[in-house]
Short mmCIF file of C-alpha atoms in Angstrom, two decimals:
data_model
loop_
_atom_site.label_atom_id
_atom_site.label_comp_id
_atom_site.label_asym_id
_atom_site.label_seq_id
_atom_site.Cartn_x
_atom_site.Cartn_y
_atom_site.Cartn_z
CA MET A 1423 109.81 129.78 72.47
CA ALA A 1424 108.69 128.32 75.48
CA THR A 1425 110.06 129.43 78.65
CA LYS A 1426 110.49 127.91 82.01
CA SER A 1427 107.27 128.48 84.11
CA THR A 1428 107.69 129.52 87.69
CA THR A 1429 105.61 129.20 90.96
CA ALA A 1430 104.60 133.05 90.17
CA GLU A 1431 103.42 132.33 86.43
CA ARG A 1432 101.40 129.63 87.56
CA ALA A 1433 97.52 129.67 87.58
CA ARG A 1434 96.98 130.10 91.49
CA PRO A 1435 94.27 127.42 92.39
CA ALA A 1436 91.00 127.93 93.94
CA THR A 1437 91.66 128.10 97.61
CA GLU A 1438 87.86 127.06 98.65
CA PRO A 1439 87.31 124.71 101.58
CA GLY A 1440 85.43 122.78 99.03
CA THR A 1441 87.87 122.46 96.52
CA LEU A 1442 90.98 121.77 98.77
CA VAL A 1443 88.64 118.68 100.12
CA LEU A 1444 88.10 117.57 96.67
CA LEU A 1445 92.11 118.19 96.01
CA CYS A 1446 93.02 116.16 99.27
CA LEU A 1447 90.88 113.15 98.26
CA ALA A 1448 92.16 113.03 94.63
CA ALA A 1449 95.86 113.19 96.33
CA TRP A 1450 95.00 110.31 98.56
CA ALA A 1451 93.15 108.26 96.19
CA ILE A 1452 95.86 108.75 93.38
CA PRO A 1453 99.46 109.28 94.31
CA GLY A 1454 100.29 112.92 92.48
CA ALA A 1455 96.98 113.44 91.42
CA GLY A 1456 97.22 116.36 93.69
CA HIS A 1457 100.31 117.79 91.75
CA PHE A 1458 98.53 117.05 88.34
CA TRP A 1459 95.60 119.15 89.56
CA LEU A 1460 98.15 122.07 90.28
CA GLY A 1461 99.81 121.83 86.91
CA ARG A 1462 102.99 119.80 88.75
CA ALA A 1463 102.47 117.05 86.01
CA GLN A 1464 106.46 116.42 86.91
CA LYS A 1465 106.25 116.07 90.17
CA GLY A 1466 103.02 114.28 89.79
CA VAL A 1467 105.03 111.43 87.56
CA VAL A 1468 107.25 111.05 90.05
CA PHE A 1469 105.07 110.06 93.06
CA LEU A 1470 102.88 108.19 90.50
CA ALA A 1471 105.46 105.93 89.56
CA ALA A 1472 107.60 105.36 92.70
CA LEU A 1473 104.72 105.02 95.24
CA THR A 1474 102.78 102.49 92.97
CA MET A 1475 106.15 100.91 92.67
CA LEU A 1476 106.69 100.67 96.24
CA PHE A 1477 103.52 99.43 97.02
CA VAL A 1478 103.26 96.81 94.33
CA LEU A 1479 106.96 95.20 95.20
CA GLY A 1480 105.43 95.67 99.04
CA LEU A 1481 102.91 92.77 98.02
CA VAL A 1482 105.54 90.85 95.45
CA LEU A 1483 107.66 90.81 98.64
CA GLN A 1484 104.61 88.93 100.39
CA GLY A 1485 103.90 91.67 102.91
CA ARG A 1486 100.55 92.20 104.61
CA LEU A 1487 98.20 95.07 104.05
CA PHE A 1488 97.11 95.23 107.77
CA PRO A 1489 93.34 95.30 109.04
CA PHE A 1490 92.15 97.92 111.13
CA ASP A 1491 91.95 95.86 114.14
CA LEU A 1492 91.75 98.44 117.34
CA SER A 1493 92.65 95.85 119.78
CA GLU A 1494 96.17 95.83 118.74
CA PRO A 1495 97.27 99.16 118.33
CA LEU A 1496 100.50 98.49 116.31
CA VAL A 1497 98.27 96.41 113.39
CA ALA A 1498 95.74 99.52 113.51
CA LEU A 1499 98.57 102.10 113.34
CA ALA A 1500 99.92 100.06 110.55
CA ALA A 1501 96.55 99.92 108.82
CA PHE A 1502 95.99 103.56 108.95
CA ALA A 1503 99.72 103.92 107.47
CA ASN A 1504 98.42 101.09 104.50
CA ALA A 1505 95.27 102.83 103.77
CA GLY A 1506 97.50 106.38 103.01
CA LEU A 1507 97.75 105.19 99.36
CA GLY A 1508 94.50 105.61 98.89
CA LEU A 1509 92.96 103.82 95.35
CA PRO A 1510 95.64 100.94 95.08
CA TRP A 1511 95.07 100.14 98.94
CA VAL A 1512 90.96 99.76 98.30
CA VAL A 1513 92.19 97.86 95.22
CA GLY A 1514 94.33 95.42 96.85
CA ARG A 1515 92.15 94.86 100.05
CA MET A 1516 89.02 94.34 97.40
CA LEU A 1517 90.94 91.73 95.40
CA GLY A 1518 92.09 90.03 98.57
CA LEU A 1519 96.08 90.97 97.96
CA GLY A 1520 98.38 91.39 100.93
CA GLY A 1521 97.48 88.34 102.78
CA GLY A 1522 100.77 88.20 103.96
CA VAL A 1523 102.93 85.01 104.37
CA VAL A 1524 104.71 85.23 107.92
CA THR A 1525 107.16 82.63 107.20
CA ALA A 1526 108.60 84.56 103.84
CA ALA A 1527 111.89 85.69 104.10
CA THR A 1528 110.52 88.67 102.81
CA TYR A 1529 107.71 89.41 104.76
CA GLU A 1530 109.21 91.88 107.27
CA TYR A 1531 110.71 93.94 103.90
CA GLY A 1532 106.98 93.78 101.98
CA ASN A 1533 105.43 95.08 105.25
CA SER A 1534 108.09 97.79 105.14
CA PHE A 1535 107.38 98.84 101.54
CA LEU A 1536 103.76 99.34 102.01
CA ILE A 1537 103.94 100.76 105.36
CA VAL A 1538 106.26 103.49 103.55
CA SER A 1539 104.45 103.97 100.51
CA GLY A 1540 100.99 105.06 102.69
CA LEU A 1541 102.96 107.04 104.65
CA LEU A 1542 104.75 109.21 101.83
CA ASN A 1543 101.68 109.38 100.43
CA PHE A 1544 100.31 111.52 103.39
CA LEU A 1545 103.68 113.47 102.97
CA VAL A 1546 102.67 114.61 99.28
CA ILE A 1547 99.00 115.10 99.70
CA LEU A 1548 100.27 117.49 102.58
CA ASP A 1549 102.70 118.99 99.43
CA ALA A 1550 99.83 119.27 97.30
CA PHE A 1551 97.89 121.19 100.36
CA ASP A 1552 100.63 123.67 101.10
CA ILE A 1553 101.19 124.20 97.03
CA ALA A 1554 97.30 125.11 96.75
CA VAL A 1555 97.11 127.51 99.70
CA GLY A 1556 100.11 129.41 98.34
CA ARG A 1557 102.74 128.13 101.00
CA LYS A 1558 105.03 126.72 98.61
CA MET B 1140 114.48 87.74 96.00
CA SER B 1141 116.64 87.63 99.32
CA SER B 1142 119.54 89.50 98.73
CA HIS B 1143 119.45 92.20 101.36
CA LEU B 1144 121.04 94.40 99.31
CA LEU B 1145 119.41 94.53 96.46
CA LEU B 1146 116.10 95.20 98.58
CA LEU B 1147 117.82 97.93 99.96
CA ILE B 1148 118.24 99.60 96.69
CA LEU B 1149 114.84 98.85 95.81
CA PHE B 1150 113.52 100.38 98.58
CA ALA B 1151 115.95 103.48 98.13
CA VAL B 1152 115.27 104.07 95.02
CA PRO B 1153 111.40 105.18 95.23
CA VAL B 1154 111.93 106.46 98.67
CA SER B 1155 114.94 108.76 97.43
CA ALA B 1156 112.97 110.21 94.80
CA VAL B 1157 109.71 110.89 96.33
CA PHE B 1158 111.79 112.95 99.05
CA ALA B 1159 113.97 114.61 96.31
CA ALA B 1160 110.65 115.77 94.45
CA LEU B 1161 109.01 117.00 97.79
CA ALA B 1162 112.12 119.24 98.60
CA ARG B 1163 113.24 120.59 95.43
CA GLU B 1164 111.17 122.02 92.89
CA GLU B 1165 114.14 122.03 89.40
CA PRO B 1166 114.40 118.98 88.34
CA ARG B 1167 117.92 119.16 88.09
CA GLU B 1168 118.32 119.94 91.80
CA GLN B 1169 115.77 117.23 92.40
CA VAL B 1170 118.28 114.24 90.40
CA ARG B 1171 120.81 115.62 92.72
CA THR B 1172 119.28 115.71 95.99
CA GLY B 1173 117.46 112.05 94.91
CA ALA B 1174 121.17 110.71 93.85
CA LEU B 1175 122.48 112.33 97.38
CA MET B 1176 120.05 110.57 99.08
CA PHE B 1177 120.36 107.18 97.71
CA GLY B 1178 124.07 106.90 98.21
CA GLY B 1179 123.26 107.94 102.09
CA PHE B 1180 120.78 105.02 102.18
CA VAL B 1181 123.24 102.40 99.98
CA ALA B 1182 126.51 103.82 102.33
CA ALA B 1183 124.61 104.17 105.61
CA ALA B 1184 123.43 100.38 105.10
CA VAL B 1185 126.48 99.04 104.07
CA VAL B 1186 128.82 100.69 107.28
CA LEU B 1187 125.89 100.11 109.62
CA GLY B 1188 126.45 96.23 108.71
CA TRP B 1189 129.96 96.16 109.03
CA LEU B 1190 129.74 97.85 112.24
CA ILE B 1191 126.97 95.37 113.97
CA LEU B 1192 129.03 92.58 112.53
CA PRO B 1193 130.84 91.67 115.66
CA PHE B 1194 127.79 91.29 117.53
CA PRO B 1195 125.96 87.78 117.96
CA LEU B 1196 122.06 87.64 116.54
#
């Protein structure tokens, strides 16, 4: 009979620096991938679905994927936040999505969705890191 | 899609889900925390909306 797994029963991942870097890169590239890697598939599914949904909604709401313009500190910070989502952000930039329509009523909403999705993924990466090193 | 409430709900659902999954380990607790957080998002927005109603734009 299957029993509920506990933190103690789960296989401890390797905590070598190289493995941790790879884990964080995977978690950055695909939201939830770090948790999948660590055997926490349920959380991984939640992160993948929720963050992808936020990102897509942000684009649908005509938000902007900000460029790294260091002469405009707030724009650069927004770009850093956008970049937190990894591959969806890369693909969006490559396809020319996220141009942003300033005159659209939902423009600021879209920006908020896009920025928050990236920032939340940074939290998810930190959570995966904490699990990997045994802090959680 | 210009309903503020609808957009708030669309924002609150995934954000609550992510925070609940980060903060709790057991699925049952995650659902409870996520529901509470979602309710807090909506309730706070509605209350604040009424509070700022008298102020001019």
